[in-house]
JSON list of C-alpha atoms in Angstrom, two decimals:
[
{"chain": "A", "resi": 1, "resn": "MET", "atom": "CA", "xyz": [-85.47, 75.09, 121.21]},
{"chain": "A", "resi": 2, "resn": "ARG", "atom": "CA", "xyz": [-84.37, 72.79, 118.23]},
{"chain": "A", "resi": 3, "resn": "ALA", "atom": "CA", "xyz": [-86.23, 69.56, 117.06]},
{"chain": "A", "resi": 4, "resn": "ASP", "atom": "CA", "xyz": [-84.83, 66.72, 114.73]},
{"chain": "A", "resi": 5, "resn": "ILE", "atom": "CA", "xyz": [-87.92, 64.31, 113.49]},
{"chain": "A", "resi": 6, "resn": "GLN", "atom": "CA", "xyz": [-87.28, 61.52, 111.47]},
{"chain": "A", "resi": 7, "resn": "ALA", "atom": "CA", "xyz": [-88.00, 58.35, 110.12]},
{"chain": "A", "resi": 8, "resn": "GLU", "atom": "CA", "xyz": [-86.07, 55.71, 109.34]},
{"chain": "A", "resi": 9, "resn": "GLY", "atom": "CA", "xyz": [-86.52, 52.91, 106.78]},
{"chain": "A", "resi": 10, "resn": "PHE", "atom": "CA", "xyz": [-90.09, 54.41, 105.82]},
{"chain": "A", "resi": 11, "resn": "THR", "atom": "CA", "xyz": [-91.66, 57.98, 104.34]},
{"chain": "A", "resi": 12, "resn": "LEU", "atom": "CA", "xyz": [-92.13, 60.40, 107.79]},
{"chain": "A", "resi": 13, "resn": "SER", "atom": "CA", "xyz": [-95.91, 61.35, 106.58]},
{"chain": "A", "resi": 14, "resn": "ASP", "atom": "CA", "xyz": [-97.26, 64.87, 107.66]},
{"chain": "A", "resi": 15, "resn": "SER", "atom": "CA", "xyz": [-99.86, 62.36, 109.45]},
{"chain": "A", "resi": 16, "resn": "ILE", "atom": "CA", "xyz": [-96.75, 61.13, 111.95]},
{"chain": "A", "resi": 17, "resn": "ARG", "atom": "CA", "xyz": [-94.72, 64.20, 112.13]},
{"chain": "A", "resi": 18, "resn": "ARG", "atom": "CA", "xyz": [-98.34, 66.14, 113.69]},
{"chain": "A", "resi": 19, "resn": "SER", "atom": "CA", "xyz": [-98.80, 63.56, 116.15]},
{"chain": "A", "resi": 20, "resn": "ILE", "atom": "CA", "xyz": [-95.09, 63.46, 116.77]},
{"chain": "A", "resi": 21, "resn": "GLU", "atom": "CA", "xyz": [-94.90, 67.55, 117.77]},
{"chain": "A", "resi": 22, "resn": "ARG", "atom": "CA", "xyz": [-98.94, 66.88, 119.33]},
{"chain": "A", "resi": 23, "resn": "ALA", "atom": "CA", "xyz": [-97.02, 64.62, 121.96]},
{"chain": "A", "resi": 24, "resn": "ALA", "atom": "CA", "xyz": [-94.19, 66.94, 122.13]},
{"chain": "A", "resi": 25, "resn": "GLN", "atom": "CA", "xyz": [-96.15, 69.90, 123.00]},
{"chain": "A", "resi": 26, "resn": "ALA", "atom": "CA", "xyz": [-98.24, 67.94, 125.87]},
{"chain": "A", "resi": 27, "resn": "ASN", "atom": "CA", "xyz": [-95.24, 66.28, 127.20]},
{"chain": "A", "resi": 28, "resn": "PHE", "atom": "CA", "xyz": [-92.71, 69.70, 127.26]},
{"chain": "A", "resi": 29, "resn": "GLU", "atom": "CA", "xyz": [-94.78, 72.44, 128.02]},
{"chain": "A", "resi": 30, "resn": "ALA", "atom": "CA", "xyz": [-93.94, 72.40, 131.46]},
{"chain": "A", "resi": 31, "resn": "PHE", "atom": "CA", "xyz": [-89.72, 72.11, 130.73]},
{"chain": "A", "resi": 32, "resn": "ALA", "atom": "CA", "xyz": [-89.97, 73.85, 127.41]},
{"chain": "A", "resi": 33, "resn": "GLY", "atom": "CA", "xyz": [-87.49, 76.54, 128.46]},
{"chain": "A", "resi": 34, "resn": "HIS", "atom": "CA", "xyz": [-85.15, 73.81, 129.84]},
{"chain": "A", "resi": 35, "resn": "ILE", "atom": "CA", "xyz": [-84.22, 72.14, 126.95]},
{"chain": "A", "resi": 36, "resn": "ALA", "atom": "CA", "xyz": [-81.85, 72.78, 124.33]},
{"chain": "A", "resi": 37, "resn": "PHE", "atom": "CA", "xyz": [-82.72, 70.22, 121.96]},
{"chain": "A", "resi": 38, "resn": "TRP", "atom": "CA", "xyz": [-84.93, 67.42, 121.00]},
{"chain": "A", "resi": 39, "resn": "ARG", "atom": "CA", "xyz": [-84.86, 64.48, 118.54]},
{"chain": "A", "resi": 40, "resn": "VAL", "atom": "CA", "xyz": [-87.49, 62.06, 117.38]},
{"chain": "A", "resi": 41, "resn": "ARG", "atom": "CA", "xyz": [-86.43, 59.08, 115.34]},
{"chain": "A", "resi": 42, "resn": "VAL", "atom": "CA", "xyz": [-89.00, 56.52, 114.23]},
{"chain": "A", "resi": 43, "resn": "PHE", "atom": "CA", "xyz": [-88.76, 52.76, 113.00]},
{"chain": "A", "resi": 44, "resn": "ASP", "atom": "CA", "xyz": [-90.05, 49.12, 112.14]},
{"chain": "A", "resi": 45, "resn": "LEU", "atom": "CA", "xyz": [-87.83, 47.18, 114.17]},
{"chain": "A", "resi": 46, "resn": "ASN", "atom": "CA", "xyz": [-88.40, 43.46, 112.46]},
{"chain": "A", "resi": 47, "resn": "GLY", "atom": "CA", "xyz": [-89.33, 44.83, 108.66]},
{"chain": "A", "resi": 48, "resn": "ALA", "atom": "CA", "xyz": [-91.55, 42.28, 107.15]},
{"chain": "A", "resi": 49, "resn": "ARG", "atom": "CA", "xyz": [-90.92, 39.33, 109.87]},
{"chain": "A", "resi": 50, "resn": "GLY", "atom": "CA", "xyz": [-93.97, 41.74, 112.04]},
{"chain": "A", "resi": 51, "resn": "GLY", "atom": "CA", "xyz": [-94.56, 41.73, 115.93]},
{"chain": "A", "resi": 52, "resn": "ALA", "atom": "CA", "xyz": [-94.23, 45.02, 118.33]},
{"chain": "A", "resi": 53, "resn": "ASP", "atom": "CA", "xyz": [-92.42, 46.41, 115.87]},
{"chain": "A", "resi": 54, "resn": "MET", "atom": "CA", "xyz": [-92.86, 49.89, 115.53]},
{"chain": "A", "resi": 55, "resn": "ALA", "atom": "CA", "xyz": [-90.22, 52.16, 117.70]},
{"chain": "A", "resi": 56, "resn": "CYS", "atom": "CA", "xyz": [-90.29, 55.30, 118.65]},
{"chain": "A", "resi": 57, "resn": "ARG", "atom": "CA", "xyz": [-86.98, 57.17, 120.24]},
{"chain": "A", "resi": 58, "resn": "VAL", "atom": "CA", "xyz": [-86.59, 60.24, 121.69]},
{"chain": "A", "resi": 59, "resn": "HIS", "atom": "CA", "xyz": [-83.73, 61.91, 122.93]},
{"chain": "A", "resi": 60, "resn": "VAL", "atom": "CA", "xyz": [-83.45, 65.15, 124.84]},
{"chain": "A", "resi": 61, "resn": "ARG", "atom": "CA", "xyz": [-80.93, 67.35, 126.04]},
{"chain": "A", "resi": 62, "resn": "LEU", "atom": "CA", "xyz": [-81.32, 69.76, 128.33]},
{"chain": "A", "resi": 63, "resn": "LYS", "atom": "CA", "xyz": [-79.90, 73.53, 128.56]},
{"chain": "A", "resi": 64, "resn": "ARG", "atom": "CA", "xyz": [-78.53, 72.23, 132.34]},
{"chain": "A", "resi": 65, "resn": "GLY", "atom": "CA", "xyz": [-78.91, 68.80, 133.15]},
{"chain": "A", "resi": 66, "resn": "PRO", "atom": "CA", "xyz": [-78.00, 65.24, 131.65]},
{"chain": "A", "resi": 67, "resn": "GLU", "atom": "CA", "xyz": [-79.64, 63.82, 127.97]},
{"chain": "A", "resi": 68, "resn": "LEU", "atom": "CA", "xyz": [-82.57, 61.61, 128.57]},
{"chain": "A", "resi": 69, "resn": "VAL", "atom": "CA", "xyz": [-83.24, 59.25, 126.11]},
{"chain": "A", "resi": 70, "resn": "VAL", "atom": "CA", "xyz": [-86.67, 57.16, 126.08]},
{"chain": "A", "resi": 71, "resn": "PHE", "atom": "CA", "xyz": [-87.58, 54.20, 123.66]},
{"chain": "A", "resi": 72, "resn": "ASP", "atom": "CA", "xyz": [-91.07, 52.50, 123.09]},
{"chain": "A", "resi": 73, "resn": "ALA", "atom": "CA", "xyz": [-91.88, 49.66, 120.72]},
{"chain": "A", "resi": 74, "resn": "GLN", "atom": "CA", "xyz": [-95.55, 49.00, 119.85]},
{"chain": "A", "resi": 75, "resn": "ASP", "atom": "CA", "xyz": [-97.51, 47.20, 117.23]},
{"chain": "A", "resi": 76, "resn": "ASP", "atom": "CA", "xyz": [-99.04, 50.55, 116.41]},
{"chain": "A", "resi": 77, "resn": "LEU", "atom": "CA", "xyz": [-96.30, 53.67, 115.47]},
{"chain": "A", "resi": 78, "resn": "TYR", "atom": "CA", "xyz": [-98.90, 56.27, 116.81]},
{"chain": "A", "resi": 79, "resn": "THR", "atom": "CA", "xyz": [-99.33, 54.43, 120.35]},
{"chain": "A", "resi": 80, "resn": "ALA", "atom": "CA", "xyz": [-95.20, 53.87, 120.61]},
{"chain": "A", "resi": 81, "resn": "ILE", "atom": "CA", "xyz": [-95.16, 57.49, 119.84]},
{"chain": "A", "resi": 82, "resn": "ALA", "atom": "CA", "xyz": [-97.63, 58.04, 122.27]},
{"chain": "A", "resi": 83, "resn": "SER", "atom": "CA", "xyz": [-95.96, 55.89, 125.38]},
{"chain": "A", "resi": 84, "resn": "ALA", "atom": "CA", "xyz": [-92.14, 57.12, 124.84]},
{"chain": "A", "resi": 85, "resn": "PHE", "atom": "CA", "xyz": [-93.18, 60.57, 125.10]},
{"chain": "A", "resi": 86, "resn": "SER", "atom": "CA", "xyz": [-95.06, 59.81, 127.91]},
{"chain": "A", "resi": 87, "resn": "ARG", "atom": "CA", "xyz": [-91.65, 58.14, 129.74]},
{"chain": "A", "resi": 88, "resn": "LEU", "atom": "CA", "xyz": [-90.11, 61.19, 128.74]},
{"chain": "A", "resi": 89, "resn": "GLY", "atom": "CA", "xyz": [-92.27, 63.42, 130.56]},
{"chain": "A", "resi": 90, "resn": "TYR", "atom": "CA", "xyz": [-92.02, 61.39, 133.68]},
{"chain": "A", "resi": 91, "resn": "ALA", "atom": "CA", "xyz": [-88.73, 61.37, 132.75]},
{"chain": "A", "resi": 92, "resn": "LEU", "atom": "CA", "xyz": [-88.32, 65.16, 133.08]},
{"chain": "A", "resi": 93, "resn": "ALA", "atom": "CA", "xyz": [-90.32, 65.24, 136.21]},
{"chain": "A", "resi": 94, "resn": "LEU", "atom": "CA", "xyz": [-87.72, 63.09, 137.79]},
{"chain": "A", "resi": 95, "resn": "GLN", "atom": "CA", "xyz": [-85.40, 64.98, 137.40]},
{"chain": "A", "resi": 96, "resn": "ALA", "atom": "CA", "xyz": [-86.89, 68.11, 138.50]},
{"chain": "A", "resi": 97, "resn": "ASP", "atom": "CA", "xyz": [-87.65, 66.42, 141.24]},
{"chain": "A", "resi": 98, "resn": "ARG", "atom": "CA", "xyz": [-84.04, 65.14, 141.91]},
{"chain": "A", "resi": 99, "resn": "ARG", "atom": "CA", "xyz": [-83.08, 69.01, 141.14]},
{"chain": "A", "resi": 100, "resn": "THR", "atom": "CA", "xyz": [-85.28, 70.14, 143.69]},
{"chain": "A", "resi": 101, "resn": "ARG", "atom": "CA", "xyz": [-84.24, 67.40, 146.21]},
{"chain": "A", "resi": 102, "resn": "HIS", "atom": "CA", "xyz": [-80.47, 68.45, 146.01]},
{"chain": "A", "resi": 103, "resn": "GLY", "atom": "CA", "xyz": [-80.88, 72.18, 146.46]},
{"chain": "A", "resi": 104, "resn": "ARG", "atom": "CA", "xyz": [-81.04, 73.37, 142.90]},
{"chain": "A", "resi": 105, "resn": "ALA", "atom": "CA", "xyz": [-83.76, 75.86, 141.24]},
{"chain": "A", "resi": 106, "resn": "SER", "atom": "CA", "xyz": [-86.19, 73.29, 139.74]},
{"chain": "A", "resi": 107, "resn": "ILE", "atom": "CA", "xyz": [-86.66, 72.90, 136.34]},
{"chain": "A", "resi": 108, "resn": "ARG", "atom": "CA", "xyz": [-90.84, 72.90, 136.62]},
{"chain": "A", "resi": 109, "resn": "HIS", "atom": "CA", "xyz": [-91.97, 76.60, 135.03]},
{"chain": "A", "resi": 110, "resn": "TYR", "atom": "CA", "xyz": [-95.71, 76.90, 135.15]},
{"chain": "A", "resi": 111, "resn": "PRO", "atom": "CA", "xyz": [-97.26, 79.66, 133.31]},
{"chain": "A", "resi": 112, "resn": "GLY", "atom": "CA", "xyz": [-99.31, 81.33, 136.43]},
{"chain": "A", "resi": 113, "resn": "ASP", "atom": "CA", "xyz": [-95.89, 81.37, 138.73]},
{"chain": "A", "resi": 114, "resn": "LEU", "atom": "CA", "xyz": [-94.77, 84.47, 137.14]},
{"chain": "A", "resi": 115, "resn": "ALA", "atom": "CA", "xyz": [-97.00, 86.61, 137.86]},
{"chain": "A", "resi": 116, "resn": "ALA", "atom": "CA", "xyz": [-95.83, 87.22, 141.68]}
]
C-alpha cells in the first residue's frame, strides 16, 4: 500500500507525520489489503485570519471499488486529522457493507478469519 503525506503552507513535522500514521493504522487495519494508495494533505485554510482553519483531506484509492475522499477542518490540526480518519473509517465500513449487500465479497478482513 503506497502512501503520500504532505503539508501545504507549513513544514510537516515528525509529530504531525506520526499522528497521521497512527490514525491511518487505526482506521485502515481491517481494510489494509484492499487499499491500493492513500494520500493525506494537511493545510491551513484561512492563514492569519483565524477560525476553524486547520484542515486534513484524506484520499484513498481502493484496489476494487470507488475512491474515497474525506475532509475535516478544526481549530487544532491533530483534531482535524483524527476526525478525518474517523470519517474515513466510517466510509470504508459503509463501502464494505454495500459490497456485502450487493453479493460481492466484503472488503472486511479480521485477522482471526484466516485460521479456519
